[in-house]
Short mmCIF file of C-alpha atoms and ligand atoms in Angstrom, two decimals:
data_model
loop_
_atom_site.label_atom_id
_atom_site.label_comp_id
_atom_site.label_asym_id
_atom_site.label_seq_id
_atom_site.Cartn_x
_atom_site.Cartn_y
_atom_site.Cartn_z
CA MET A 1 2.57 13.75 -33.35
CA SER A 2 6.04 13.19 -34.73
CA LYS A 3 9.30 13.03 -32.86
CA ALA A 4 10.15 16.56 -33.99
CA GLU A 5 6.79 17.89 -32.79
CA TRP A 6 7.25 16.29 -29.40
CA GLU A 7 10.77 17.65 -29.17
CA ASN A 8 9.55 21.16 -29.90
CA ASN A 9 6.58 21.04 -27.56
CA GLU A 10 7.17 23.56 -24.77
CA GLU A 11 5.71 21.33 -22.05
CA ILE A 12 7.77 18.33 -23.13
CA LYS A 13 10.86 20.57 -23.05
CA ILE A 14 10.14 21.57 -19.45
CA PHE A 15 9.51 17.97 -18.44
CA ARG A 16 12.77 16.80 -20.00
CA GLU A 17 14.69 19.62 -18.38
CA TYR A 18 13.37 18.52 -14.96
CA LEU A 19 14.27 14.88 -15.70
CA ARG A 20 17.87 15.86 -16.49
CA ILE A 21 18.43 17.14 -12.95
CA PRO A 22 19.91 14.11 -11.16
CA THR A 23 18.13 14.25 -7.79
CA MET A 24 19.11 10.67 -7.08
CA HIS A 25 19.69 9.01 -3.71
CA PRO A 26 21.86 8.79 -1.73
CA ASN A 27 23.04 12.27 -0.68
CA VAL A 28 20.81 14.16 -3.08
CA ASP A 29 21.93 17.64 -4.11
CA TYR A 30 18.69 19.58 -4.65
CA THR A 31 20.35 22.88 -5.60
CA ALA A 32 19.64 22.69 -9.34
CA CYS A 33 16.18 21.32 -8.68
CA VAL A 34 15.25 24.28 -6.47
CA GLU A 35 16.61 26.70 -9.08
CA PHE A 36 14.56 24.97 -11.77
CA LEU A 37 11.38 25.15 -9.68
CA LYS A 38 11.94 28.82 -8.84
CA ARG A 39 12.21 29.55 -12.56
CA GLN A 40 8.97 27.65 -13.13
CA ALA A 41 7.21 29.63 -10.43
CA ALA A 42 8.47 32.88 -11.96
CA SER A 43 7.24 31.90 -15.41
CA LEU A 44 3.79 31.27 -13.90
CA ALA A 45 3.92 34.47 -11.81
CA LEU A 46 3.34 32.42 -8.65
CA PRO A 47 4.96 33.40 -5.35
CA VAL A 48 7.32 30.72 -4.09
CA ASP A 49 8.73 29.76 -0.69
CA VAL A 50 11.64 27.44 -0.02
CA LEU A 51 11.50 25.80 3.41
CA TYR A 52 13.81 23.47 5.26
CA PRO A 53 11.68 21.45 7.70
CA VAL A 54 14.65 19.39 8.91
CA ASN A 55 17.93 20.62 7.42
CA GLU A 56 19.51 22.77 4.71
CA SER A 57 20.08 19.78 2.45
CA ASN A 58 16.39 18.96 2.13
CA PRO A 59 14.40 21.86 0.70
CA VAL A 60 10.64 21.95 0.23
CA VAL A 61 9.45 24.27 -2.53
CA VAL A 62 5.93 25.69 -2.21
CA MET A 63 4.20 27.71 -4.93
CA LYS A 64 0.96 29.53 -4.24
CA TRP A 65 -1.90 30.15 -6.64
CA GLU A 66 -4.31 32.29 -4.72
CA GLY A 67 -8.01 31.47 -4.93
CA LYS A 68 -10.97 33.82 -5.13
CA GLN A 69 -11.98 32.69 -1.62
CA PRO A 70 -8.65 32.23 0.12
CA GLU A 71 -10.41 31.78 3.46
CA LEU A 72 -11.64 28.34 2.31
CA PRO A 73 -9.50 25.24 2.95
CA SER A 74 -6.86 24.98 0.24
CA ILE A 75 -5.83 22.30 -2.23
CA ILE A 76 -2.33 20.84 -2.40
CA LEU A 77 -0.77 19.46 -5.57
CA ASN A 78 2.04 17.40 -4.08
CA SER A 79 4.99 15.71 -5.74
CA HIS A 80 8.38 14.52 -4.57
CA THR A 81 11.54 15.76 -6.22
CA ASP A 82 13.86 12.85 -5.37
CA VAL A 83 14.36 9.65 -7.35
CA VAL A 84 15.75 6.22 -6.54
CA PRO A 85 19.24 5.09 -7.63
CA VAL A 86 19.96 3.49 -11.00
CA PHE A 87 22.08 0.58 -12.23
CA GLU A 88 23.45 2.56 -15.13
CA ASP A 89 24.81 -0.43 -17.07
CA LYS A 90 21.29 -1.88 -17.22
CA TRP A 91 19.94 1.18 -19.00
CA THR A 92 19.88 1.46 -22.81
CA HIS A 93 19.63 5.27 -22.48
CA GLY A 94 21.36 7.55 -20.02
CA PRO A 95 19.12 7.60 -16.93
CA PHE A 96 19.34 11.39 -16.79
CA SER A 97 19.45 12.01 -20.53
CA ALA A 98 15.68 12.22 -21.03
CA ASP A 99 16.24 10.74 -24.51
CA LEU A 100 13.15 10.82 -26.70
CA ASP A 101 12.93 7.94 -29.20
CA ASP A 102 10.97 7.68 -32.46
CA GLU A 103 7.95 6.28 -30.60
CA GLY A 104 7.91 9.29 -28.29
CA ARG A 105 9.18 7.38 -25.26
CA ILE A 106 11.08 9.64 -22.88
CA TYR A 107 13.65 7.68 -20.89
CA ALA A 108 14.75 8.85 -17.47
CA ARG A 109 14.72 7.98 -13.80
CA GLY A 110 11.71 9.85 -12.47
CA SER A 111 9.78 9.83 -15.76
CA GLN A 112 7.03 7.79 -14.03
CA ASP A 113 7.94 8.28 -10.36
CA MET A 114 7.15 11.12 -10.19
CA LYS A 115 8.71 14.12 -11.88
CA CYS A 116 6.10 13.72 -14.62
CA VAL A 117 3.34 14.63 -12.17
CA GLY A 118 5.28 17.61 -10.81
CA THR A 119 5.63 19.29 -14.19
CA GLN A 120 2.15 18.19 -15.31
CA TYR A 121 0.71 20.18 -12.40
CA LEU A 122 2.73 23.18 -13.58
CA ALA A 123 1.56 22.72 -17.16
CA ALA A 124 -2.08 22.43 -16.11
CA VAL A 125 -1.84 25.58 -13.98
CA ARG A 126 -0.22 27.38 -16.91
CA ALA A 127 -3.04 26.37 -19.25
CA LEU A 128 -5.77 27.24 -16.76
CA LYS A 129 -4.23 30.65 -16.08
CA ALA A 130 -3.94 31.31 -19.81
CA ASN A 131 -7.68 30.61 -20.09
CA GLY A 132 -8.36 33.22 -17.41
CA PHE A 133 -9.32 30.62 -14.81
CA GLN A 134 -8.87 31.47 -11.16
CA PRO A 135 -9.67 28.76 -8.60
CA LYS A 136 -12.15 29.33 -5.81
CA ARG A 137 -9.79 27.73 -3.28
CA THR A 138 -6.13 28.58 -3.04
CA VAL A 139 -3.96 25.94 -4.71
CA TYR A 140 -0.46 25.15 -3.40
CA LEU A 141 2.09 23.19 -5.38
CA THR A 142 4.41 21.42 -2.95
CA PHE A 143 7.65 19.84 -4.14
CA VAL A 144 9.10 17.72 -1.34
CA PRO A 145 12.42 15.86 -0.89
CA ASP A 146 13.27 12.51 0.66
CA GLU A 147 10.07 10.58 -0.19
CA GLU A 148 11.97 7.63 -1.62
CA VAL A 149 13.73 6.96 1.67
CA GLY A 150 10.75 7.49 3.96
CA GLY A 151 9.99 11.22 3.87
CA HIS A 152 11.48 11.76 7.34
CA LEU A 153 13.39 14.82 6.07
CA GLY A 154 10.47 16.05 3.99
CA MET A 155 6.72 15.57 4.24
CA ARG A 156 6.71 13.87 7.64
CA GLU A 157 8.11 17.00 9.29
CA LEU A 158 6.50 19.50 6.93
CA VAL A 159 2.99 18.54 8.05
CA LYS A 160 3.93 19.06 11.71
CA GLY A 161 5.09 22.66 11.28
CA ASP A 162 3.34 26.01 11.62
CA TYR A 163 3.90 26.85 7.97
CA PHE A 164 1.84 23.87 6.92
CA LYS A 165 -0.92 24.59 9.44
CA LYS A 166 -1.28 28.10 7.98
CA LEU A 167 -1.91 26.59 4.55
CA ASN A 168 -5.24 25.35 5.94
CA VAL A 169 -5.24 22.35 3.61
CA GLY A 170 -8.53 20.68 2.76
CA PHE A 171 -7.37 18.11 0.25
CA SER A 172 -4.18 16.82 -1.34
CA PHE A 173 -3.31 15.35 -4.71
CA ASP A 174 -0.39 12.89 -4.62
CA GLU A 175 1.23 10.14 -6.63
CA GLY A 176 -0.23 6.90 -7.92
CA ILE A 177 1.30 4.20 -10.11
CA ALA A 178 1.18 3.61 -13.84
CA SER A 179 -1.37 1.11 -15.07
CA GLU A 180 -0.62 -1.50 -17.72
CA ASP A 181 -4.15 -1.58 -19.10
CA GLU A 182 -6.55 1.21 -20.00
CA THR A 183 -7.75 1.61 -16.41
CA TYR A 184 -6.29 4.34 -14.19
CA SER A 185 -5.46 3.48 -10.58
CA LEU A 186 -6.79 5.73 -7.86
CA PHE A 187 -5.40 5.22 -4.34
CA TYR A 188 -7.32 6.22 -1.20
CA ALA A 189 -5.33 4.39 1.49
CA GLU A 190 -2.11 2.58 2.30
CA ARG A 191 -1.33 -0.52 4.27
CA THR A 192 0.47 -0.14 7.60
CA LEU A 193 4.18 -0.92 7.47
CA TRP A 194 5.91 -2.86 10.25
CA HIS A 195 9.48 -4.08 10.46
CA LEU A 196 9.49 -6.67 13.23
CA LYS A 197 12.63 -8.20 14.68
CA LEU A 198 12.19 -11.37 16.78
CA LYS A 199 15.00 -12.39 19.10
CA PHE A 200 14.73 -16.02 20.19
CA GLY A 201 16.51 -16.89 23.42
CA GLY A 202 17.06 -20.55 24.27
CA THR A 203 19.12 -23.19 25.98
CA ALA A 204 22.71 -23.10 24.77
CA GLY A 205 25.08 -26.04 24.74
CA HIS A 206 26.85 -28.72 22.75
CA GLY A 207 25.61 -29.55 19.27
CA SER A 208 25.76 -33.28 20.03
CA LEU A 209 22.87 -33.14 22.56
CA LEU A 210 19.08 -32.78 22.41
CA LEU A 211 18.66 -29.88 24.82
CA PRO A 212 15.18 -28.57 25.64
CA ASN A 213 13.84 -25.10 24.72
CA THR A 214 16.41 -24.22 22.09
CA ALA A 215 16.27 -20.98 20.15
CA GLY A 216 16.10 -23.00 16.92
CA GLU A 217 12.91 -24.83 17.96
CA LYS A 218 11.23 -21.57 18.94
CA LEU A 219 12.29 -19.87 15.73
CA ASN A 220 10.96 -22.81 13.76
CA TYR A 221 7.57 -22.63 15.50
CA VAL A 222 7.05 -18.90 15.05
CA VAL A 223 8.41 -18.70 11.52
CA ASN A 224 6.09 -21.56 10.55
CA LYS A 225 3.09 -19.70 11.98
CA MET A 226 4.08 -16.56 10.09
CA MET A 227 4.49 -18.55 6.88
CA GLU A 228 1.11 -20.26 7.36
CA PHE A 229 -0.42 -16.83 7.70
CA ARG A 230 1.46 -15.72 4.60
CA ALA A 231 0.09 -18.71 2.67
CA SER A 232 -3.44 -17.75 3.72
CA GLN A 233 -2.92 -14.34 2.13
CA VAL A 234 -1.53 -15.87 -1.06
CA LYS A 235 -4.65 -18.05 -1.20
CA ARG A 236 -6.96 -15.07 -0.72
CA LEU A 237 -5.30 -13.27 -3.59
CA GLU A 238 -5.54 -16.33 -5.85
CA GLU A 239 -9.18 -17.01 -5.06
CA ASP A 240 -10.62 -13.50 -5.21
CA PRO A 241 -10.13 -11.75 -8.56
CA THR A 242 -11.60 -8.50 -7.21
CA ILE A 243 -8.70 -7.84 -4.83
CA ASP A 244 -5.04 -7.10 -5.39
CA ILE A 245 -1.82 -6.96 -3.40
CA GLY A 246 -2.84 -3.79 -1.53
CA ASP A 247 -5.87 -5.62 -0.07
CA VAL A 248 -3.98 -8.42 1.67
CA THR A 249 -1.36 -8.50 4.41
CA THR A 250 2.12 -9.30 3.13
CA VAL A 251 4.63 -11.04 5.40
CA ASN A 252 8.19 -11.60 4.29
CA LEU A 253 11.18 -12.97 6.15
CA THR A 254 13.88 -10.51 5.16
CA GLN A 255 16.79 -11.22 7.53
CA ALA A 256 18.00 -14.12 9.66
CA GLY A 257 21.02 -14.31 11.93
CA GLY A 258 22.65 -15.54 15.09
CA GLY A 259 24.77 -18.43 16.28
CA VAL A 260 28.48 -18.57 16.98
CA GLN A 261 29.90 -21.85 15.71
CA ASN A 262 28.78 -24.95 13.77
CA ASN A 263 28.70 -27.27 16.79
CA VAL A 264 27.33 -24.86 19.40
CA VAL A 265 23.59 -24.58 20.09
CA PRO A 266 23.29 -20.78 20.32
CA PRO A 267 21.66 -18.78 23.11
CA LEU A 268 20.18 -16.37 20.56
CA LEU A 269 18.79 -16.42 17.01
CA GLU A 270 17.14 -13.50 15.22
CA VAL A 271 14.80 -12.97 12.30
CA VAL A 272 13.30 -9.85 10.75
CA PHE A 273 9.95 -9.65 8.99
CA ASP A 274 8.69 -6.98 6.63
CA ILE A 275 4.96 -6.83 7.25
CA ARG A 276 2.42 -4.65 5.43
CA VAL A 277 -0.86 -4.89 7.27
CA ALA A 278 -4.06 -4.64 5.22
CA ILE A 279 -6.44 -1.85 6.25
CA THR A 280 -9.06 -4.51 7.04
CA LEU A 281 -6.93 -6.29 9.64
CA ASP A 282 -7.02 -5.07 13.24
CA LEU A 283 -3.46 -4.05 14.16
CA ALA A 284 -3.77 -4.75 17.89
CA GLU A 285 -5.30 -8.18 17.28
CA PHE A 286 -2.64 -9.11 14.76
CA GLU A 287 0.14 -8.07 17.14
CA LYS A 288 -1.51 -10.11 19.91
CA GLN A 289 -1.63 -13.11 17.57
CA ILE A 290 2.12 -12.84 16.98
CA ARG A 291 2.77 -12.50 20.73
CA ASP A 292 0.59 -15.57 21.38
CA TRP A 293 2.63 -17.57 18.88
CA CYS A 294 5.77 -16.50 20.71
CA ASP A 295 4.30 -17.68 24.04
CA GLU A 296 3.25 -20.99 22.49
CA ALA A 297 6.79 -21.40 21.18
CA GLY A 298 8.10 -21.40 24.74
CA GLY A 299 8.67 -17.75 25.60
CA ASP A 300 11.95 -15.86 26.07
CA ILE A 301 11.33 -14.23 22.70
CA GLU A 302 11.78 -10.49 22.36
CA LEU A 303 9.62 -8.58 19.88
CA LYS A 304 11.30 -5.43 18.65
CA PHE A 305 9.48 -3.23 16.16
CA GLU A 306 12.20 -1.49 14.19
CA MET A 307 9.41 0.26 12.31
CA LYS A 308 5.89 0.43 13.58
CA ASN A 309 3.81 2.89 11.60
CA PRO A 310 0.51 3.87 13.13
CA TYR A 311 -2.82 3.04 11.55
CA VAL A 312 -3.81 5.80 9.16
CA GLU A 313 -7.46 6.35 8.41
CA PRO A 314 -8.19 5.87 4.69
CA THR A 315 -9.48 8.84 2.72
CA LYS A 316 -13.25 8.66 2.48
CA ILE A 317 -14.54 7.62 -0.91
CA ASP A 318 -18.20 8.36 -0.38
CA ALA A 319 -20.63 11.29 -0.46
CA SER A 320 -19.19 12.65 2.82
CA ASN A 321 -16.06 13.76 0.96
CA PRO A 322 -16.86 16.51 -1.57
CA TYR A 323 -13.30 16.49 -2.94
CA TRP A 324 -13.62 12.81 -3.75
CA LEU A 325 -16.94 13.42 -5.50
CA ALA A 326 -15.42 16.18 -7.65
CA PHE A 327 -12.32 14.11 -8.41
CA LYS A 328 -14.19 10.96 -9.37
CA GLN A 329 -16.90 12.77 -11.29
CA THR A 330 -14.25 14.55 -13.39
CA LEU A 331 -12.56 11.30 -14.31
CA ASP A 332 -15.97 9.79 -15.13
CA GLU A 333 -16.88 12.75 -17.32
CA LEU A 334 -13.61 12.35 -19.19
CA GLY A 335 -14.64 8.78 -19.88
CA LEU A 336 -11.64 7.39 -18.00
CA LYS A 337 -11.98 3.99 -16.39
CA THR A 338 -10.69 3.93 -12.84
CA ARG A 339 -9.85 1.25 -10.31
CA VAL A 340 -9.98 2.38 -6.69
CA ARG A 341 -7.20 0.71 -4.75
CA VAL A 342 -5.11 0.56 -1.62
CA PHE A 343 -1.50 1.56 -2.36
CA PRO A 344 0.77 -1.51 -2.03
CA GLY A 345 3.78 0.47 -0.78
CA ALA A 346 4.15 3.64 1.23
CA THR A 347 4.03 7.25 -0.01
CA ASP A 348 4.01 10.68 1.60
CA SER A 349 0.20 10.52 1.56
CA ARG A 350 0.34 8.63 4.84
CA TYR A 351 1.66 11.73 6.61
CA VAL A 352 -0.95 13.95 4.99
CA ARG A 353 -3.79 11.57 5.87
CA HIS A 354 -2.40 11.14 9.38
CA ALA A 355 -2.71 14.93 9.75
CA GLY A 356 -6.42 14.48 9.04
CA ILE A 357 -6.32 15.67 5.44
CA PRO A 358 -7.93 13.59 2.69
CA ALA A 359 -5.49 12.64 -0.09
CA LEU A 360 -5.79 10.70 -3.32
CA GLY A 361 -2.90 9.07 -5.14
CA PHE A 362 -3.22 9.37 -8.89
CA SER A 363 -0.71 9.40 -11.73
CA PRO A 364 -2.38 9.89 -15.12
CA ILE A 365 -0.50 7.02 -16.76
CA ASN A 366 -2.33 4.10 -18.38
CA ASN A 367 -1.41 1.51 -21.03
CA THR A 368 2.18 1.78 -19.83
CA THR A 369 4.59 -0.82 -18.49
CA ILE A 370 5.11 -0.21 -14.76
CA LEU A 371 8.76 0.81 -14.52
CA LEU A 372 8.99 2.84 -11.35
CA HIS A 373 12.31 2.03 -9.66
CA ASP A 374 13.17 -0.22 -12.66
CA HIS A 375 15.73 0.06 -15.46
CA ASP A 376 14.81 2.03 -18.60
CA GLU A 377 11.97 3.85 -16.86
CA TYR A 378 10.10 5.81 -19.52
CA LEU A 379 6.92 7.71 -20.22
CA ARG A 380 5.40 8.32 -23.64
CA ALA A 381 5.20 11.98 -24.64
CA SER A 382 1.59 11.45 -25.73
CA THR A 383 0.71 10.00 -22.29
CA TYR A 384 2.40 12.95 -20.64
CA LEU A 385 0.47 15.51 -22.71
CA HIS A 386 -2.82 13.68 -22.18
CA GLY A 387 -2.10 13.74 -18.43
CA ILE A 388 -1.91 17.55 -18.56
CA GLU A 389 -5.40 17.63 -20.07
CA ILE A 390 -6.65 15.38 -17.27
CA TYR A 391 -5.08 17.59 -14.60
CA LYS A 392 -6.59 20.73 -16.15
CA LYS A 393 -10.04 19.31 -15.51
CA LEU A 394 -9.19 17.76 -12.14
CA ILE A 395 -7.53 20.84 -10.69
CA ALA A 396 -10.33 23.11 -11.92
CA ALA A 397 -13.02 20.85 -10.45
CA VAL A 398 -11.40 20.09 -7.11
CA SER A 399 -10.28 23.67 -6.47
CA ASN A 400 -13.85 24.85 -7.11
CA VAL A 401 -15.45 22.48 -4.60
ZN1 LIG B 1 7.11 8.21 -5.95
#
């Protein structure tokens, strides 16, 4: 297709219109976004609800496509409406311009993460409806806020409410990540996120002495143990080509502080670790290991979890999960190569899975530089349109399980 053909394509127009709404953190104003989505629902003749699970500033938009057997568990097509901030001077195109270049690249924040998926769902539903298709199960399109800052004002609370329970959800589609080769990534689980602050108490005194049990010695001991563990994970990644970052536990020292003056041995030093625990590592055992290291270091060390997400059961990827079978079989039939992975970061899927609902993370983007959260984020128009074709098959298959 040529640039002019892409520009005149109705689905590309809708996608670009969505991209031009600057739903960027912090303090996102979702007003225009909600208006846009209401117009989309009207054009598809789908009833729409706008909910506020936490406050008026964070709307959730839900569209309903009723199935032939609405008593069956439903299917959710989920996407988040917010995007991360931009460093505008690093962009060669306006980050909310949705410029389309001669190669068909559409530049905008959210073009990969994940406004593309939101309007691709809409496009697929439009096409299926035009073909006279009606799903067996009811399909809900959920557009949620706040995902990029933790989902505490969006999906986390949505899944706890009565409205959500009434949807009787059996399975959820959610976001994946672009892939730089021909293979599509398919995510069935996420690692468990911890933010751990360690406060080392110790003997205080003059910097000219060699006092026992200082905070610095204890910090040194525990940080070394954490770094040895980190090195073991680096080694695993290097030695096993079949695994990737989502399969190992990452440990990073992200903050360090304490002390009062250059020549005073301080009574307190602090460090913070960002830890993403692999689904294969036992959380309780790992925490005990860290506590043991603190005891070995001499004690008087406080462990404070500033974030301690619970373990979330991965979505089953075997014959016990009929939605998985339909999803995977559809991708196989389309001849698409897939790589089944654990998501390296955190998405709203963790709340959905925690509520006992199977969810798969998938963004139909391959052969594309991964630019989520990066400058000059773009998606090719051809990739976008191909993604609609993929969703047509996926939504039809999964909603007919
Ligand atoms: Zn995202």
